[in-house]
Every structure is written in structure tokens, then in C-alpha cells.
CSV table of C-alpha atoms in Angstrom, one decimal:
chain,number,residue,atom,x,y,z
X,227,UNK,CA,-33.0,28.8,24.4
X,228,UNK,CA,-33.3,26.0,21.9
X,229,UNK,CA,-35.1,22.8,22.8
X,230,UNK,CA,-35.0,19.6,20.8
X,231,UNK,CA,-37.0,16.3,21.3
X,232,UNK,CA,-35.2,13.1,20.4
X,233,UNK,CA,-37.7,10.3,19.7
X,234,UNK,CA,-37.9,7.0,17.9
X,235,UNK,CA,-40.8,5.1,16.4
X,236,UNK,CA,-40.9,1.6,15.0
X,237,UNK,CA,-40.3,1.2,11.3
X,238,UNK,CA,-43.4,0.6,9.1
X,239,UNK,CA,-42.7,-1.2,5.9
X,240,UNK,CA,-39.6,1.0,5.8
X,241,UNK,CA,-38.1,3.5,8.2
X,242,UNK,CA,-38.6,6.1,5.5
X,243,UNK,CA,-42.3,5.6,5.7
X,244,UNK,CA,-42.1,6.1,9.5
X,245,UNK,CA,-40.2,9.3,9.0
X,246,UNK,CA,-42.6,10.6,6.3
X,247,UNK,CA,-45.7,9.8,8.4
X,248,UNK,CA,-44.3,11.7,11.5
X,249,UNK,CA,-43.0,14.6,9.4
X,250,UNK,CA,-46.3,15.0,7.5
X,251,UNK,CA,-48.4,15.1,10.6
X,252,UNK,CA,-46.2,17.4,12.7
X,253,UNK,CA,-44.5,19.6,10.2
X,254,UNK,CA,-46.2,19.8,6.9
X,255,UNK,CA,-49.9,19.6,8.0
X,256,UNK,CA,-49.8,21.3,11.4
X,257,UNK,CA,-46.5,23.3,11.3
X,258,UNK,CA,-45.8,22.3,14.9
X,259,UNK,CA,-42.0,21.5,14.5
X,260,UNK,CA,-39.0,21.4,12.3
X,261,UNK,CA,-37.9,17.8,12.0
X,262,UNK,CA,-34.6,16.0,11.3
X,263,UNK,CA,-33.6,12.4,10.8
X,264,UNK,CA,-31.3,11.4,13.6
X,265,UNK,CA,-28.8,8.9,12.2
X,266,UNK,CA,-27.8,6.0,14.5
X,267,UNK,CA,-25.5,3.4,13.0
X,268,UNK,CA,-26.0,-0.4,13.3
X,269,UNK,CA,-24.7,-1.0,16.8
X,270,UNK,CA,-24.1,-4.4,18.4
X,271,UNK,CA,-27.3,-5.4,20.3
X,272,UNK,CA,-26.0,-8.0,22.7
X,273,UNK,CA,-28.3,-9.8,25.0
X,274,UNK,CA,-31.6,-8.7,26.6
X,275,UNK,CA,-30.1,-8.8,30.1
X,276,UNK,CA,-27.2,-6.6,28.9
X,277,UNK,CA,-29.6,-4.1,27.4
X,278,UNK,CA,-31.7,-3.9,30.6
X,279,UNK,CA,-28.6,-3.3,32.8
X,280,UNK,CA,-27.1,-0.8,30.3
X,281,UNK,CA,-30.4,1.2,30.1
X,282,UNK,CA,-30.1,2.2,33.8
X,283,UNK,CA,-26.4,2.9,33.5
X,284,UNK,CA,-26.8,5.1,30.4
X,285,UNK,CA,-29.3,7.3,32.3
X,286,UNK,CA,-26.6,7.9,35.0
X,287,UNK,CA,-23.9,8.4,32.3
X,288,UNK,CA,-26.2,10.9,30.5
X,289,UNK,CA,-26.6,13.0,33.7
X,290,UNK,CA,-22.8,12.8,34.4
X,291,UNK,CA,-21.7,13.9,31.0
X,292,UNK,CA,-24.2,16.7,31.0
X,293,UNK,CA,-22.9,17.9,34.3
X,294,UNK,CA,-19.3,17.9,33.2
X,295,UNK,CA,-20.3,19.7,29.9
X,296,UNK,CA,-22.0,22.4,32.0
X,297,UNK,CA,-19.0,22.8,34.2
X,298,UNK,CA,-16.6,23.2,31.3
X,299,UNK,CA,-18.9,25.8,29.7
X,300,UNK,CA,-19.5,27.7,32.9
X,301,UNK,CA,-15.8,27.8,33.7
X,302,UNK,CA,-15.0,29.1,30.2
X,303,UNK,CA,-17.5,31.9,30.9
X,304,UNK,CA,-15.7,32.6,34.2
X,305,UNK,CA,-12.3,32.7,32.6
X,306,UNK,CA,-13.4,35.0,29.8
X,307,UNK,CA,-14.3,37.6,32.4
X,308,UNK,CA,-15.0,40.9,30.5
X,309,UNK,CA,-15.4,38.9,27.3
X,310,UNK,CA,-18.1,36.7,28.7
X,311,UNK,CA,-20.6,38.1,26.1
X,312,UNK,CA,-18.6,36.2,23.5
X,313,UNK,CA,-19.1,32.9,25.3
X,314,UNK,CA,-21.7,31.5,22.8
X,315,UNK,CA,-19.2,32.1,20.0
X,316,UNK,CA,-16.7,29.8,21.8
X,317,UNK,CA,-19.2,27.0,22.5
X,318,UNK,CA,-18.8,24.8,19.4
X,319,UNK,CA,-19.1,21.1,18.9
X,320,UNK,CA,-16.8,19.6,16.3
X,321,UNK,CA,-16.3,23.1,14.8
X,322,UNK,CA,-20.0,23.6,14.4
X,323,UNK,CA,-22.5,25.6,16.4
X,324,UNK,CA,-24.5,23.4,18.8
X,325,UNK,CA,-27.8,23.3,16.8
X,326,UNK,CA,-26.0,22.5,13.6
X,327,UNK,CA,-24.1,19.6,15.3
X,328,UNK,CA,-27.3,18.1,16.7
X,329,UNK,CA,-29.4,18.5,13.6
X,330,UNK,CA,-26.6,17.0,11.4
X,331,UNK,CA,-25.4,14.5,13.9
X,332,UNK,CA,-23.1,11.8,12.5
X,333,UNK,CA,-21.7,9.0,14.7
X,334,UNK,CA,-18.0,9.3,15.3
X,335,UNK,CA,-16.7,5.9,14.1
X,336,UNK,CA,-13.1,6.7,15.0
X,337,UNK,CA,-13.8,7.6,18.7
X,338,UNK,CA,-16.6,5.1,19.3
X,339,UNK,CA,-16.1,2.1,17.0
X,340,UNK,CA,-19.5,0.4,16.3
X,341,UNK,CA,-17.8,-3.0,16.3
X,342,UNK,CA,-17.3,-2.6,20.1
X,343,UNK,CA,-20.1,-3.7,22.4
X,344,UNK,CA,-22.5,-1.0,23.7
X,345,UNK,CA,-21.1,-1.4,27.1
X,346,UNK,CA,-17.6,-0.8,25.8
X,347,UNK,CA,-18.7,2.3,24.0
X,348,UNK,CA,-20.3,3.6,27.1
X,349,UNK,CA,-17.1,2.9,29.1
X,350,UNK,CA,-15.0,4.8,26.5
X,351,UNK,CA,-17.3,7.8,26.9
X,352,UNK,CA,-17.3,7.5,30.7
X,353,UNK,CA,-13.5,7.4,30.9
X,354,UNK,CA,-13.0,10.2,28.4
X,355,UNK,CA,-15.4,12.5,30.3
X,356,UNK,CA,-14.0,11.5,33.7
X,357,UNK,CA,-10.5,12.5,32.5
X,358,UNK,CA,-11.8,15.8,31.3
X,359,UNK,CA,-13.5,16.3,34.7
X,360,UNK,CA,-10.3,15.5,36.6
X,361,UNK,CA,-8.2,17.8,34.3
X,362,UNK,CA,-10.7,20.6,34.7
X,363,UNK,CA,-10.4,20.4,38.5
X,364,UNK,CA,-6.6,20.6,38.3
X,365,UNK,CA,-6.5,23.4,35.7
X,366,UNK,CA,-9.2,25.5,37.4
X,367,UNK,CA,-7.6,25.2,40.8
X,368,UNK,CA,-4.2,26.4,39.5
X,369,UNK,CA,-5.7,29.2,37.5
X,370,UNK,CA,-8.0,30.3,40.3
X,371,UNK,CA,-5.1,30.4,42.8
X,372,UNK,CA,-3.1,32.5,40.4
X,373,UNK,CA,-6.0,34.9,39.8
X,374,UNK,CA,-6.8,35.0,43.5
X,375,UNK,CA,-3.3,36.0,44.4
X,376,UNK,CA,-3.2,38.7,41.8
X,377,UNK,CA,-6.6,40.1,42.9
X,378,UNK,CA,-5.4,40.2,46.5
X,379,UNK,CA,-2.3,42.1,45.6
X,380,UNK,CA,-4.3,44.4,43.3
X,381,UNK,CA,-6.7,45.1,46.1
X,382,UNK,CA,-3.8,46.2,48.3
X,383,UNK,CA,-2.8,48.7,45.7
X,384,UNK,CA,-6.2,50.5,46.0
X,385,UNK,CA,-8.8,51.1,48.7
X,386,UNK,CA,-8.6,52.8,52.0
X,387,UNK,CA,-5.2,54.0,53.5
X,388,UNK,CA,-6.1,51.8,56.5
X,389,UNK,CA,-5.7,48.6,54.5
X,390,UNK,CA,-3.9,49.3,51.2
X,391,UNK,CA,-0.3,48.7,50.4
X,392,UNK,CA,1.7,51.8,51.2
X,393,UNK,CA,4.8,50.9,49.2
X,394,UNK,CA,3.8,52.8,46.1
X,395,UNK,CA,3.0,55.9,48.1
X,396,UNK,CA,6.1,56.5,50.1
X,397,UNK,CA,9.6,57.5,49.0
X,398,UNK,CA,13.0,57.0,50.5
X,399,UNK,CA,13.3,60.7,51.5
X,400,UNK,CA,10.2,60.3,53.8
X,401,UNK,CA,12.2,58.1,56.2
X,402,UNK,CA,15.1,58.3,58.6
X,403,UNK,CA,17.2,55.3,57.7
X,404,UNK,CA,20.1,53.5,59.2
X,405,UNK,CA,19.9,55.5,62.5
X,406,UNK,CA,20.8,53.8,65.7
X,407,UNK,CA,18.3,55.9,67.7
X,408,UNK,CA,15.7,57.4,65.4
X,409,UNK,CA,12.9,55.8,63.3
X,410,UNK,CA,10.1,57.0,61.1
X,411,UNK,CA,6.5,55.8,61.5
X,412,UNK,CA,3.6,56.1,59.1
X,413,UNK,CA,0.3,57.2,60.8
X,414,UNK,CA,-3.2,57.2,59.3
X,415,UNK,CA,-5.2,60.2,60.5
X,416,UNK,CA,-9.0,60.7,59.8
X,417,UNK,CA,-9.6,63.8,57.7
X,418,UNK,CA,-11.7,65.4,60.5
X,419,UNK,CA,-8.7,65.1,62.8
X,420,UNK,CA,-6.0,66.7,60.6
X,421,UNK,CA,-5.9,69.8,62.8
X,422,UNK,CA,-5.7,67.7,66.0
X,423,UNK,CA,-2.8,65.8,64.5
X,424,UNK,CA,-0.8,68.9,63.6
X,425,UNK,CA,-1.4,70.5,66.9
X,426,UNK,CA,-0.9,67.4,69.1
X,427,UNK,CA,1.4,64.8,67.6
X,428,UNK,CA,4.5,66.3,69.2
X,429,UNK,CA,2.9,65.9,72.6
X,430,UNK,CA,1.8,62.3,72.3
X,431,UNK,CA,5.0,61.3,74.1
X,432,UNK,CA,8.5,62.6,74.8
X,433,UNK,CA,11.4,62.3,72.4
X,434,UNK,CA,9.5,63.2,69.2
X,435,UNK,CA,11.4,65.2,66.6
X,436,UNK,CA,9.7,68.6,66.3
X,437,UNK,CA,8.1,69.4,63.0
X,438,UNK,CA,9.0,66.0,61.6
X,439,UNK,CA,5.5,65.2,60.3
X,440,UNK,CA,4.6,65.6,56.7
X,441,UNK,CA,1.6,64.4,54.7
X,442,UNK,CA,2.5,61.7,52.2
X,443,UNK,CA,-0.9,61.0,50.7
X,444,UNK,CA,-4.7,61.2,51.3
X,445,UNK,CA,-7.9,59.6,50.1
X,446,UNK,CA,-11.5,60.5,50.7
X,447,UNK,CA,-11.4,59.7,54.4
X,448,UNK,CA,-7.8,59.6,55.7
X,449,UNK,CA,-4.4,61.1,55.4
X,450,UNK,CA,-1.1,59.4,55.6
X,451,UNK,CA,1.5,61.2,57.7
X,452,UNK,CA,5.1,60.5,58.7
X,453,UNK,CA,6.5,61.2,62.2
X,454,UNK,CA,10.1,60.7,63.4
X,455,UNK,CA,10.9,59.8,67.0
X,456,UNK,CA,13.3,57.9,69.1
X,457,UNK,CA,13.0,54.1,68.8
X,458,UNK,CA,12.7,53.7,72.6
X,459,UNK,CA,9.3,55.5,72.7
X,460,UNK,CA,7.7,53.8,69.7
X,461,UNK,CA,5.4,51.6,71.9
X,462,UNK,CA,4.3,54.4,74.1
X,463,UNK,CA,3.6,56.6,71.0
X,464,UNK,CA,1.4,53.8,69.4
X,465,UNK,CA,-0.6,53.6,72.6
X,466,UNK,CA,-1.3,57.3,72.9
X,467,UNK,CA,-2.0,57.5,69.1
X,468,UNK,CA,-4.6,54.8,69.3
X,469,UNK,CA,-6.3,56.7,72.1
X,470,UNK,CA,-6.6,59.7,69.7
X,471,UNK,CA,-8.0,57.5,66.9
X,472,UNK,CA,-4.7,57.7,65.0
X,473,UNK,CA,-3.6,54.4,63.4
X,474,UNK,CA,0.1,53.5,63.2
X,475,UNK,CA,0.7,51.3,60.2
X,476,UNK,CA,3.4,48.7,60.5
X,477,UNK,CA,5.8,49.5,57.7
X,478,UNK,CA,9.5,49.1,57.1
X,479,UNK,CA,11.1,50.8,54.2
X,480,UNK,CA,13.3,48.3,52.4
X,481,UNK,CA,14.0,49.0,48.7
X,482,UNK,CA,14.7,45.4,47.9
X,483,UNK,CA,11.5,44.1,49.4
X,484,UNK,CA,9.4,46.9,47.8
X,485,UNK,CA,10.9,46.1,44.4
X,486,UNK,CA,10.2,42.4,45.0
X,487,UNK,CA,6.6,43.2,45.8
X,488,UNK,CA,6.1,45.2,42.6
X,489,UNK,CA,7.9,42.5,40.6
X,490,UNK,CA,5.5,39.9,42.1
X,491,UNK,CA,2.5,41.7,40.7
X,492,UNK,CA,4.2,42.1,37.3
X,493,UNK,CA,5.0,38.4,37.4
X,494,UNK,CA,1.5,37.3,38.3
X,495,UNK,CA,0.0,39.5,35.5
X,496,UNK,CA,2.4,38.0,33.1
X,497,UNK,CA,1.7,34.5,34.3
X,498,UNK,CA,-2.0,35.0,34.0
X,499,UNK,CA,-1.7,36.3,30.4
X,500,UNK,CA,0.4,33.3,29.6
X,501,UNK,CA,-2.1,30.8,31.0
X,502,UNK,CA,-5.2,32.5,29.7
X,503,UNK,CA,-4.8,31.6,26.0
X,504,UNK,CA,-3.9,27.9,26.5
X,505,UNK,CA,-6.6,27.5,29.1
X,506,UNK,CA,-9.3,29.0,26.9
X,507,UNK,CA,-8.2,26.7,24.0
X,508,UNK,CA,-8.3,23.7,26.3
X,509,UNK,CA,-11.8,24.6,27.5
X,510,UNK,CA,-13.1,25.1,24.0
X,511,UNK,CA,-11.6,21.8,22.8
X,512,UNK,CA,-12.9,19.9,25.8
X,513,UNK,CA,-16.3,21.5,25.8
X,514,UNK,CA,-16.6,20.2,22.2
X,515,UNK,CA,-15.4,16.7,23.4
X,516,UNK,CA,-18.0,16.7,26.2
X,517,UNK,CA,-20.9,17.9,24.2
X,518,UNK,CA,-20.2,15.5,21.4
X,519,UNK,CA,-19.9,12.7,23.9
X,520,UNK,CA,-23.2,13.7,25.5
X,521,UNK,CA,-25.1,13.6,22.2
X,522,UNK,CA,-23.5,10.1,21.5
X,523,UNK,CA,-24.9,9.0,24.9
X,524,UNK,CA,-28.3,10.2,23.8
X,525,UNK,CA,-27.9,8.2,20.6
X,526,UNK,CA,-27.0,5.1,22.7
X,527,UNK,CA,-30.0,5.6,24.9
X,528,UNK,CA,-32.3,5.9,21.9
X,529,UNK,CA,-30.9,2.7,20.5
X,530,UNK,CA,-31.1,0.7,23.7
X,531,UNK,CA,-34.6,1.9,24.6
X,532,UNK,CA,-35.8,1.3,21.1
X,533,UNK,CA,-34.6,-2.3,21.0
X,534,UNK,CA,-36.0,-3.0,24.4
X,535,UNK,CA,-39.4,-1.5,23.5
X,536,UNK,CA,-39.8,-2.6,19.8
X,537,UNK,CA,-37.8,-5.9,19.9
X,538,UNK,CA,-35.7,-7.5,17.3
X,539,UNK,CA,-34.7,-7.3,14.5
X,540,UNK,CA,-33.7,-3.7,14.9
X,541,UNK,CA,-36.2,-1.6,13.0
X,542,UNK,CA,-36.9,1.9,14.2
X,543,UNK,CA,-36.4,5.5,13.0
X,544,UNK,CA,-34.8,8.0,15.3
X,545,UNK,CA,-36.0,11.6,14.8
X,546,UNK,CA,-35.1,15.0,16.2
X,547,UNK,CA,-37.9,17.5,16.6
X,548,UNK,CA,-37.4,21.2,17.1
X,549,UNK,CA,-40.8,22.3,18.5
X,550,UNK,CA,-42.2,25.8,17.5
X,551,UNK,CA,-42.6,27.9,20.6
X,552,UNK,CA,-46.1,27.8,22.1
X,553,UNK,CA,-46.9,24.6,20.2
X,554,UNK,CA,-45.3,22.1,22.5
X,555,UNK,CA,-48.5,20.9,24.1
X,556,UNK,CA,-50.2,20.6,20.7
X,557,UNK,CA,-47.2,18.7,19.4
X,558,UNK,CA,-47.3,16.2,22.3
X,559,UNK,CA,-51.0,15.7,21.6
X,560,UNK,CA,-50.4,14.9,17.9
X,561,UNK,CA,-47.5,12.6,18.8
X,562,UNK,CA,-49.7,10.8,21.3
X,563,UNK,CA,-52.4,10.4,18.7
X,564,UNK,CA,-49.9,9.0,16.3
X,565,UNK,CA,-48.0,6.7,18.6
X,566,UNK,CA,-50.1,6.2,21.7
X,567,UNK,CA,-51.2,2.8,20.6
X,568,UNK,CA,-47.6,1.5,21.0
X,569,UNK,CA,-47.9,1.6,24.8
X,570,UNK,CA,-51.1,2.1,26.7
X,571,UNK,CA,-49.1,3.5,29.7
X,572,UNK,CA,-47.4,6.1,27.4
X,573,UNK,CA,-50.6,7.9,26.8
X,574,UNK,CA,-51.1,8.5,30.5
X,575,UNK,CA,-47.4,9.4,31.2
X,576,UNK,CA,-45.9,12.8,31.1
X,577,UNK,CA,-42.5,14.4,30.7
X,578,UNK,CA,-39.8,13.2,28.4
X,579,UNK,CA,-41.2,9.7,27.8
X,580,UNK,CA,-44.7,10.9,26.7
X,581,UNK,CA,-44.7,9.0,23.4
X,582,UNK,CA,-42.7,6.2,21.8
X,583,UNK,CA,-39.2,7.1,23.0
X,584,UNK,CA,-38.1,10.5,24.0
X,585,UNK,CA,-34.5,10.2,25.3
X,586,UNK,CA,-34.6,13.4,27.4
X,587,UNK,CA,-35.2,16.7,25.6
X,588,UNK,CA,-32.1,18.5,24.6
X,589,UNK,CA,-32.2,22.1,25.6
X,590,UNK,CA,-29.4,24.5,24.5
X,591,UNK,CA,-29.0,27.8,26.2
X,592,UNK,CA,-25.7,29.1,24.9
X,593,UNK,CA,-25.7,32.4,26.9
X,594,UNK,CA,-25.8,30.7,30.3
X,595,UNK,CA,-24.8,27.3,29.1
X,596,UNK,CA,-27.5,25.1,30.6
X,597,UNK,CA,-28.8,22.0,29.1
X,598,UNK,CA,-31.7,20.2,30.6
């Protein structure tokens, strides 16, 4: 798990001095964190009222983009199935691993033109991520249906003789076909009752062909037997068989239907393989899109909150901190000592907005793909 703190502080004489002061106290003197400058371009400020309204909306957008990013990552892990251990290798942002993208963040001018208003940029991100969310629902539903149908058919090829598909166990020679009077039934017999079956199946009703039963297959608990009898006594035979704990499986031998069933599995396997590659590529591309969009929302929040807190002209330094494990409390204390004078309420607050501006901590856990 990798956690980053995204903060801003007002510029001293220069923003470089702000950076050096923070870096000296937290990194060089106390070795509490590894720090990076977080580059935010000169965005259009707009009016104070616009900034106040946008501040609340950006918080909601932040949560939404994070949720979609999680969903895309989680579904990628689900699609990878047996290769899920390779999930972290597939979670990239703009062709970089996630820590590298965050620590070397550069604003994407092409996707989010800085000449646009802050509201327009937020709307662009919102529409982009909403489209990914909608496409994910469509693609996941289609793929899950395909996978579910295949799994159902595969389950029928295995398991107990009571429930599994019998088509791959029986052969044409097991049946009396095209007879006006006779038919062949398939009966499931518990292993403990094999002797009872052999001794008594001819007596379950009249008009059973003597010595017509043969074992077709067996598993750990049951055996599959054939029996040939006159069609007119089928219902009576089923009744008496049920009384003896013998289960008659409904089955009609039809070569065309059996072949179609086997072809259906082959077709579903082929379709799944065809869809797997493009779906994985789509998920990888759109995870990158969502993650990059999410970090841009963070940048927007830092910018808006910094202007609201520090005023105009725009003069602040955004900084990304990677706290050393077990040093987070000490790091907060140092930052409070350094910046607590900026806001008396900040000293008493807790959580992400402890000092100056912390625009939600960014936590990356690539194995399970959770960001909080």
C-alpha cells in the first residue's frame, strides 16, 4: 500500500522558498517523508462565488471518479481470473506505474485545456468518466452473461449423475430407436442399490424387456443404467422406480440436438476467447483514463481550495508527500508546527485537512485496487 499526501502552502517570497522550507523540515532534517513538487498550471480563477460552488462539486466529482476507477480495476481483476496475480502489472496510468504517474504528474493540456474555465474542465472530466462508467456496465453485462452461460454448460458436463448432462456418456447403441412400441429409459441408481436394481428392475412393472439393462457409467455415488420397455408402461415404471429410490432421467437421444449442444459449448468457449483480449485492453486503457482524470480532479481541488484560502493573486506551492511508515503522526505534527498559524482551526482539526490544504490522501493498493 502506498499513501501520498497532497498539500499546498502559500508562497513566501517565491514558491521555491516555500518548497525548500517544507522539504528541509520534513525530509532533510527529520527524514519523515519523500517529497515531490506537484505541478499545477495557471488555471482560470473565475469569481469567488464560482469557486465556492465548484469546491463542493469537486468533492463529489472526486468521489465519483474514484469509485469508477475502482470498479474498472476490480472488474479487470475479475476478468483476468487465474491471471489475477498479474493485475498490478496491468494497472498503469499513461503508460507509467501509478506511483510514477503521481510523483511526476504533468497536466494534460490536450484533454483539459487550461484556457477553459474550471467548471468546464470539471464537466469534461465528469462526462468522460460517466461514459466510461456506462460502457463498463454494458461490456461487463455482456461478458458476464457469456461467461455465466458457459459455466452453466460446463457444470452440466461434470458433477453428479443426478444433475449432469448425460449426452457425452451415452451412445446410439444404448437405445432402441424408431420403434413404434418400445423405448429406452436412463435410470440413476444409488451404488448401494445396484444389487436391488439387477434383481428387481424387471419386476417394477409388466412389459419390461428382460435383461435389457446395462450400466452406461458411474460416479462415486451413483450408476447410470439403461432399461428398455413398452412405451405404454413408462409412467407406471417411473412411479414404482421412484418408490425404490431409482431416478429416471428425462432424456431423448437425438444426434442433431446432442451435436448442437456440444457445438454450443465450443462456440461459447471461442466467443469468450475472442472477447477476452479486447475487453482486457479496453479495461487497461480506461483504467488509465479514469486514474489520470482522478488525479486531475485532485489538482483542481488543490487549486480551488488554495485560492479560496490564500486569496489572490494566485501564489501557492502544491506538494506531494510520501510519508515513511510509522512516521505519519510525527509528520503531521511537524506540518502543523510549520503551517498551523495559517488557520487556527486547522491546528485542532484532524484527518485529511489537518494543515494548510490536504486534498484527500491518495492511497494506492495495486493488489486489491483500492484508493482511499
